[in-house]
Short mmCIF file of C-alpha atoms and ligand atoms in Angstrom, two decimals:
data_model
loop_
_atom_site.label_atom_id
_atom_site.label_comp_id
_atom_site.label_asym_id
_atom_site.label_seq_id
_atom_site.Cartn_x
_atom_site.Cartn_y
_atom_site.Cartn_z
CA MET A 1014 0.42 -22.25 -27.53
CA GLU A 1015 2.27 -19.66 -25.57
CA LYS A 1016 2.96 -17.64 -28.63
CA LYS A 1017 -0.56 -17.64 -29.70
CA ILE A 1018 -1.62 -16.49 -26.17
CA ILE A 1019 0.92 -13.63 -26.40
CA ALA A 1020 -0.33 -12.53 -29.74
CA GLU A 1021 -4.03 -12.61 -28.53
CA LEU A 1022 -3.18 -10.70 -25.33
CA LEU A 1023 -1.25 -7.96 -27.23
CA ARG A 1024 -4.14 -7.56 -29.75
CA TRP A 1025 -6.58 -7.28 -26.85
CA TYR A 1026 -4.45 -4.84 -25.04
CA ALA A 1027 -4.08 -2.51 -28.06
CA ILE A 1028 -7.86 -2.00 -28.01
CA SER A 1029 -8.91 -2.58 -24.41
CA LYS A 1030 -6.18 -1.39 -22.08
CA ARG A 1031 -7.02 0.47 -18.90
CA ASP A 1032 -6.62 4.21 -18.92
CA LEU A 1033 -4.04 4.68 -16.12
CA PRO A 1034 -2.37 8.03 -15.29
CA TRP A 1035 1.20 6.43 -15.14
CA ARG A 1036 0.95 5.23 -18.73
CA SER A 1037 1.49 7.53 -21.66
CA ASP A 1038 0.42 6.64 -25.33
CA ASN A 1039 3.71 5.51 -26.69
CA SER A 1040 6.30 5.07 -23.89
CA SER A 1041 6.28 4.90 -20.17
CA ASN A 1042 7.93 7.61 -18.08
CA PRO A 1043 10.21 5.65 -15.67
CA TYR A 1044 9.54 8.23 -12.74
CA TYR A 1045 5.79 7.63 -13.11
CA VAL A 1046 6.21 3.87 -13.14
CA PHE A 1047 8.56 4.13 -10.22
CA VAL A 1048 6.10 6.15 -8.09
CA SER A 1049 3.05 4.04 -9.15
CA GLU A 1050 4.69 0.81 -8.13
CA TYR A 1051 5.26 2.07 -4.58
CA MET A 1052 1.77 3.32 -4.38
CA LEU A 1053 0.30 0.04 -5.72
CA GLN A 1054 1.94 -2.09 -3.12
CA GLN A 1055 -1.04 -2.97 -0.93
CA THR A 1056 -3.46 -0.29 -2.42
CA THR A 1057 -6.05 -0.81 -5.21
CA VAL A 1058 -5.55 0.62 -8.66
CA SER A 1059 -8.83 2.75 -8.31
CA THR A 1060 -7.53 4.41 -5.10
CA VAL A 1061 -4.04 4.96 -6.55
CA LYS A 1062 -5.33 6.41 -9.79
CA LYS A 1063 -6.65 9.52 -8.03
CA ARG A 1064 -3.80 9.97 -5.50
CA PHE A 1065 -1.16 9.43 -8.22
CA LYS A 1066 -2.24 12.46 -10.13
CA GLU A 1067 -2.17 14.51 -6.94
CA PHE A 1068 1.40 13.21 -6.19
CA ILE A 1069 2.67 14.02 -9.53
CA LYS A 1070 1.28 17.57 -9.45
CA LYS A 1071 3.20 18.05 -6.16
CA TRP A 1072 6.31 16.27 -7.17
CA PRO A 1073 6.53 16.01 -10.89
CA SER A 1074 10.05 14.57 -11.05
CA ASN A 1075 12.49 12.77 -9.03
CA ALA A 1076 14.59 15.79 -8.57
CA GLN A 1077 11.67 17.62 -6.91
CA LEU A 1078 10.70 14.54 -4.85
CA ALA A 1079 14.12 14.09 -3.44
CA LYS A 1080 14.11 17.61 -2.05
CA THR A 1081 10.97 17.13 0.04
CA THR A 1082 10.81 16.06 3.62
CA GLU A 1083 9.58 12.92 5.34
CA THR A 1084 6.87 14.96 7.24
CA LYS A 1085 5.44 16.30 3.91
CA ILE A 1086 5.35 12.92 2.20
CA LEU A 1087 3.88 11.24 5.19
CA LYS A 1088 1.09 14.02 5.34
CA PHE A 1089 0.38 13.35 1.69
CA TRP A 1090 0.16 9.60 2.35
CA SER A 1091 -2.59 9.85 4.77
CA GLY A 1092 -5.45 7.45 3.69
CA LEU A 1093 -3.12 5.24 1.56
CA GLY A 1094 -1.91 3.25 4.72
CA TYR A 1095 1.32 1.38 4.96
CA TYR A 1096 3.35 4.46 5.69
CA SER A 1097 6.74 2.66 5.46
CA ARG A 1098 6.19 2.69 1.50
CA ALA A 1099 6.22 6.55 1.71
CA ARG A 1100 9.39 6.67 3.83
CA ASN A 1101 11.04 4.17 1.42
CA LEU A 1102 9.90 5.93 -1.60
CA LEU A 1103 11.47 9.22 -0.37
CA LYS A 1104 14.74 7.32 0.62
CA ALA A 1105 14.90 5.69 -2.74
CA ALA A 1106 14.29 9.12 -4.46
CA LYS A 1107 17.18 10.71 -2.58
CA ILE A 1108 19.55 7.84 -3.53
CA ILE A 1109 18.50 8.18 -7.18
CA HIS A 1110 19.21 11.87 -7.00
CA LYS A 1111 22.59 11.49 -5.47
CA ASP A 1112 23.88 8.32 -7.13
CA TYR A 1113 21.97 8.20 -10.51
CA ASP A 1114 21.52 11.80 -11.36
CA ASN A 1115 17.75 11.59 -11.01
CA LYS A 1116 17.48 8.80 -13.57
CA ILE A 1117 15.42 5.74 -12.31
CA PRO A 1118 17.78 2.88 -12.62
CA ASP A 1119 17.47 0.38 -15.54
CA ILE A 1120 19.66 -2.30 -14.04
CA TYR A 1121 18.04 -4.98 -11.85
CA GLU A 1122 21.00 -5.08 -9.30
CA HIS A 1123 20.77 -1.30 -8.91
CA LEU A 1124 17.02 -1.29 -8.30
CA ILE A 1125 16.93 -4.09 -5.95
CA GLN A 1126 19.25 -2.17 -3.58
CA LEU A 1127 16.77 0.72 -3.25
CA PRO A 1128 14.65 0.68 -0.06
CA GLY A 1129 11.19 -0.84 -0.62
CA ILE A 1130 12.00 -2.56 -3.93
CA GLY A 1131 11.94 -6.23 -4.05
CA ASP A 1132 12.09 -8.73 -6.85
CA TYR A 1133 8.61 -7.94 -8.12
CA THR A 1134 8.90 -4.24 -8.17
CA ALA A 1135 12.31 -4.16 -9.74
CA LYS A 1136 11.06 -6.32 -12.63
CA ALA A 1137 7.87 -4.24 -12.91
CA ILE A 1138 9.95 -1.12 -13.32
CA LEU A 1139 12.39 -2.73 -15.75
CA GLY A 1140 9.70 -4.27 -17.80
CA ILE A 1141 7.09 -1.58 -17.90
CA ALA A 1142 9.32 1.43 -17.98
CA TYR A 1143 12.23 0.11 -20.01
CA ASN A 1144 10.85 -2.72 -22.04
CA THR A 1145 13.32 -5.17 -20.46
CA SER A 1146 12.55 -8.76 -21.07
CA VAL A 1147 11.26 -9.83 -17.64
CA MET A 1148 7.85 -11.02 -16.20
CA PRO A 1149 7.04 -9.70 -12.83
CA LEU A 1150 4.55 -11.99 -11.19
CA ASP A 1151 1.73 -9.97 -9.65
CA THR A 1152 -1.52 -11.61 -8.41
CA ASN A 1153 -3.31 -11.02 -11.76
CA ILE A 1154 -0.55 -12.62 -13.81
CA GLU A 1155 -0.34 -15.60 -11.25
CA ARG A 1156 -4.02 -16.18 -11.44
CA ILE A 1157 -4.01 -16.24 -15.37
CA LEU A 1158 -1.10 -18.71 -15.38
CA ALA A 1159 -2.62 -20.93 -12.81
CA ARG A 1160 -5.83 -21.10 -14.77
CA VAL A 1161 -4.31 -21.59 -18.14
CA TYR A 1162 -2.15 -24.43 -16.87
CA ALA A 1163 -4.81 -25.67 -14.48
CA LEU A 1164 -2.56 -25.66 -11.45
CA ASN A 1165 -4.85 -26.64 -8.65
CA GLN A 1166 -2.80 -25.77 -5.65
CA PRO A 1167 -2.74 -22.53 -3.57
CA LEU A 1168 -0.66 -19.90 -5.40
CA ILE A 1169 1.58 -19.60 -2.35
CA LYS A 1170 2.71 -23.30 -2.59
CA ILE A 1171 3.59 -23.18 -6.45
CA LYS A 1172 5.61 -19.92 -6.64
CA LYS A 1173 8.53 -21.87 -8.23
CA LEU A 1174 6.34 -23.55 -10.64
CA LEU A 1175 4.62 -20.20 -11.57
CA ASN A 1176 7.95 -18.61 -12.13
CA GLU A 1177 9.01 -21.40 -14.46
CA LYS A 1178 5.75 -20.97 -16.41
CA SER A 1179 6.07 -17.25 -16.61
CA ASN A 1180 9.39 -17.72 -18.54
CA ASN A 1181 7.26 -18.97 -21.39
CA PHE A 1182 5.77 -15.40 -21.64
CA ILE A 1183 8.82 -13.26 -21.61
CA SER A 1184 8.87 -11.10 -24.73
CA LYS A 1185 11.86 -9.89 -26.49
CA LYS A 1186 10.40 -7.07 -28.39
CA HIS A 1187 7.05 -6.09 -26.52
CA SER A 1188 7.85 -6.85 -22.82
CA SER A 1189 6.34 -3.64 -21.52
CA LYS A 1190 2.97 -4.06 -23.42
CA LEU A 1191 2.73 -7.63 -22.62
CA ILE A 1192 3.22 -7.34 -18.92
CA GLN A 1193 0.51 -4.58 -18.79
CA ALA A 1194 -1.67 -6.74 -21.08
CA PHE A 1195 -1.43 -9.67 -18.61
CA MET A 1196 -2.20 -7.23 -15.68
CA ASP A 1197 -5.10 -5.63 -17.40
CA TYR A 1198 -6.56 -8.89 -18.62
CA GLY A 1199 -6.51 -10.29 -15.11
CA SER A 1200 -8.26 -7.19 -13.88
CA ILE A 1201 -10.95 -7.03 -16.66
CA ILE A 1202 -11.49 -10.56 -18.04
CA CYS A 1203 -9.76 -13.24 -16.08
CA THR A 1204 -10.96 -11.68 -12.82
CA PRO A 1205 -10.56 -13.32 -9.36
CA ARG A 1206 -14.23 -14.27 -9.09
CA HIS A 1207 -16.38 -15.27 -12.18
CA PRO A 1208 -13.85 -14.89 -14.95
CA ASN A 1209 -15.47 -13.90 -18.29
CA CYS A 1210 -14.41 -17.06 -20.09
CA LEU A 1211 -17.02 -16.71 -22.86
CA LYS A 1212 -15.60 -13.48 -23.87
CA CYS A 1213 -11.89 -14.67 -23.25
CA LYS A 1214 -9.58 -14.43 -26.33
CA ILE A 1215 -7.53 -17.33 -25.07
CA ASN A 1216 -10.09 -19.77 -23.80
CA LYS A 1217 -9.16 -22.42 -26.30
CA TYR A 1218 -5.82 -22.54 -24.71
CA CYS A 1219 -6.98 -22.55 -21.14
CA LEU A 1220 -6.93 -25.89 -19.42
CA SER A 1221 -9.11 -24.67 -16.52
CA TYR A 1222 -11.88 -23.65 -18.94
CA GLN A 1223 -11.55 -26.81 -21.07
CA ASN A 1224 -12.15 -28.73 -17.72
CA ASN A 1225 -14.68 -26.30 -16.36
CA ILE A 1226 -12.59 -25.68 -13.21
CA GLN A 1227 -11.87 -21.98 -13.80
CA ASN A 1228 -13.90 -20.98 -10.62
CA THR A 1229 -11.98 -23.21 -8.39
CA ILE A 1230 -8.55 -21.92 -9.45
CA PRO A 1231 -6.59 -20.34 -7.79
CA VAL A 1232 -7.22 -22.84 -4.95
CA LYS A 1233 -7.92 -20.86 -1.74
CA ILE A 1234 -6.01 -21.50 1.60
CA LYS A 1235 -8.50 -21.92 4.32
CA LYS A 1236 -8.14 -19.08 6.84
CA THR A 1237 -7.88 -20.65 10.33
CA LYS A 1238 -5.90 -17.97 12.21
CA PHE A 1239 -7.76 -15.16 14.04
CA LYS A 1240 -5.77 -11.91 14.33
CA PRO A 1241 -4.17 -11.43 17.72
CA LYS A 1242 -5.38 -8.51 19.90
CA LYS A 1243 -3.59 -5.71 21.41
CA PHE A 1244 -4.83 -3.19 23.91
CA SER A 1245 -4.17 0.45 24.68
CA ARG A 1246 -5.85 3.60 26.06
CA ALA A 1247 -5.88 6.94 24.07
CA TYR A 1248 -6.12 10.45 25.57
CA ILE A 1249 -7.80 13.40 23.84
CA LEU A 1250 -6.51 16.45 25.63
CA ILE A 1251 -7.93 19.68 24.39
CA ASN A 1252 -6.85 23.21 25.34
CA GLU A 1253 -8.92 26.45 25.41
CA TYR A 1254 -7.93 27.25 21.84
CA ASN A 1255 -9.56 24.06 20.53
CA GLU A 1256 -6.14 22.43 19.97
CA ILE A 1257 -5.39 18.76 20.70
CA LEU A 1258 -2.20 17.67 22.34
CA VAL A 1259 -0.10 15.54 19.97
CA ARG A 1260 3.37 14.15 19.83
CA LYS A 1261 5.71 12.32 17.47
CA ARG A 1262 6.03 8.58 17.62
CA PRO A 1263 9.45 6.87 17.99
CA SER A 1264 11.49 6.85 14.83
CA LYS A 1265 11.23 2.89 14.75
CA GLY A 1266 8.45 0.45 14.76
CA MET A 1267 4.74 0.73 13.83
CA LEU A 1268 3.70 4.19 12.43
CA ALA A 1269 7.35 5.32 12.98
CA SER A 1270 7.87 9.18 13.29
CA MET A 1271 4.07 9.91 12.74
CA LEU A 1272 2.01 12.14 15.03
CA GLU A 1273 -0.10 10.59 17.59
CA LEU A 1274 -2.39 11.36 20.41
CA PRO A 1275 -0.95 10.39 23.79
CA ASN A 1276 -1.67 6.70 24.41
CA ASP A 1277 -0.41 3.85 26.37
CA GLU A 1278 2.01 1.41 25.08
CA TRP A 1279 0.16 -1.23 23.03
CA VAL A 1280 0.11 -4.61 25.00
CA GLU A 1281 -1.06 -8.01 24.45
CA LYS A 1282 -3.06 -8.30 27.68
CA LYS A 1283 -5.33 -5.66 29.16
CA SER A 1284 -3.70 -6.29 32.68
CA LEU A 1285 -0.40 -5.27 31.21
CA LEU A 1286 -1.64 -1.67 30.47
CA ARG A 1287 0.50 1.06 32.07
CA ARG A 1288 -0.82 4.65 32.18
CA ASP A 1289 1.20 6.98 29.79
CA ASN A 1290 3.13 9.60 31.68
CA ILE A 1291 1.15 12.42 30.38
CA ALA A 1292 -2.07 10.91 31.48
CA LYS A 1293 -0.83 9.87 34.99
CA LYS A 1294 -1.01 13.39 36.39
CA ILE A 1295 -4.61 13.79 35.40
CA GLU A 1296 -5.86 10.27 35.86
CA LYS A 1297 -8.66 10.95 38.22
CA LYS A 1298 -10.18 13.67 35.90
CA LEU A 1299 -10.18 11.73 32.65
CA ILE A 1300 -13.65 11.22 31.09
CA ARG A 1301 -14.29 7.89 29.22
CA LYS A 1302 -15.61 8.73 25.82
CA GLY A 1303 -15.92 5.32 24.13
CA ASP A 1304 -13.90 2.43 22.53
CA LEU A 1305 -12.36 1.70 19.25
CA SER A 1306 -11.26 -1.45 17.62
CA TYR A 1307 -8.98 -0.94 14.56
CA SER A 1308 -7.68 -3.72 12.37
CA PHE A 1309 -4.13 -3.56 11.27
CA SER A 1310 -2.86 -6.18 8.91
CA HIS A 1311 -1.49 -8.49 11.50
CA PHE A 1312 -3.37 -7.57 14.75
CA VAL A 1313 -6.51 -5.77 16.03
CA LEU A 1314 -5.97 -2.85 18.39
CA TYR A 1315 -8.69 -2.35 21.08
CA SER A 1316 -8.46 1.03 22.62
CA GLU A 1317 -10.29 2.86 25.37
CA ILE A 1318 -10.68 6.49 24.65
CA PHE A 1319 -10.53 9.23 27.30
CA TYR A 1320 -10.99 13.00 27.17
CA LYS A 1321 -10.04 16.07 29.29
CA LYS A 1322 -9.98 19.83 28.93
CA ILE A 1323 -6.51 21.21 29.84
CA ARG A 1324 -4.83 24.55 29.89
CA LYS A 1325 -2.05 25.27 27.26
CA ILE A 1326 0.07 26.96 29.76
CA ASP A 1327 0.45 23.72 31.71
CA TYR A 1328 2.04 21.89 28.89
CA PRO A 1329 4.53 24.42 27.61
CA THR A 1330 6.75 21.96 25.64
CA ASN A 1331 4.07 20.03 23.95
CA LYS A 1332 2.80 20.06 20.21
CA TRP A 1333 -0.73 21.08 19.38
CA LEU A 1334 -3.01 20.41 16.44
CA ASN A 1335 -6.06 22.46 15.71
CA ILE A 1336 -8.97 20.18 16.01
CA ASN A 1337 -10.55 21.49 12.79
CA LYS A 1338 -7.48 20.56 10.84
CA TYR A 1339 -7.11 16.92 12.05
CA SER A 1340 -8.39 15.28 8.80
CA ASN A 1341 -5.64 16.87 6.72
CA SER A 1342 -3.00 16.44 9.32
CA GLN A 1343 -0.20 13.92 9.51
CA LEU A 1344 -2.06 11.82 12.04
CA PRO A 1345 -2.37 8.20 10.89
CA THR A 1346 -5.81 6.87 10.18
CA VAL A 1347 -6.03 4.94 13.56
CA MET A 1348 -5.51 8.21 15.42
CA LYS A 1349 -8.10 10.07 13.30
CA LYS A 1350 -10.56 7.23 13.97
CA ILE A 1351 -10.00 7.81 17.73
CA LEU A 1352 -10.63 11.44 17.39
CA GLU A 1353 -13.80 10.73 15.42
CA ILE A 1354 -15.32 8.89 18.34
CA MET A 1355 -15.41 12.20 20.18
CA ILE A 1356 -16.01 14.75 17.45
S1 SF4 B 615 -10.79 -19.04 -20.19
FE1 SF4 B 615 -11.49 -18.06 -18.26
S2 SF4 B 615 -10.13 -18.84 -16.87
FE2 SF4 B 615 -9.19 -19.25 -18.73
S3 SF4 B 615 -7.79 -17.53 -19.17
FE3 SF4 B 615 -9.80 -17.04 -20.13
S4 SF4 B 615 -10.94 -15.94 -18.50
FE4 SF4 B 615 -9.27 -16.95 -17.54
#
């Protein structure tokens, strides 16, 4: 059965594969695959497609990427979120430049040691870029396997079983194409909701379809947890030249090393809020402008937003950002949203 599924998927892929900029007709460029895999962590294919082309235009090879600065890559990354990926990508590019003469490693043990690369990404690079016989399990592939074998438990609880089943689909000759065929099939035919089983080339081998349970697999885990809250206050301080006072965040923790507006330390209870030093001096003259709630992956930030006009001369050591240039700046999205409340 597995051999027949492989043959069907490869046939389907030859005709119906997605047109993705990190793929070329006959072979994959390892650098393109390497960059795309960092971008695709937590971001949809449709968003990455456009940004990938811009990225490659700016940094067409690992050698060029390795020469850039963290500030520049973070600025580029604006809008893609999860900025630690950009930092890790740059660190990895520098290591590849220094230790591997700019060649993306083709050995699992070397890839896995690079910042930001785990088991899945290492296998995706090996399989797609180098046609190595592996099967990286992304959500598309896991979903297809769970449906074909009618595994009616949440995916998170059957990782080991899925891994065992995936071994049945490791190809000796066509690994790169087969991995991408699975990924595309999950995105076009065996979709998360309403899979197109009538058009499916492998429906006669699919136990979920045979038992008409394809719409209940993968089994969902009921969400019971609410996101915890955090509180802050942000300060938009504008000088007579239409510049906003900004500063660099600490080099560790959330949004590390990025620019920010002055704001109070994020705390779990409102009563724990302590006025930021820069705002303390002008506390009485601050004007409340509104509130923002911004959802991060693991908590929601509630921030009160204050505003005040100040004189540049009174803040001689601070950094400034022209207010008209904020949308292209290195400010993370949450800070841009805060500014948008006032602009
Ligand atoms: S028959 Fe339906 S559920 Fe089964 S693999 Fe095909 S599209 Fe997916």
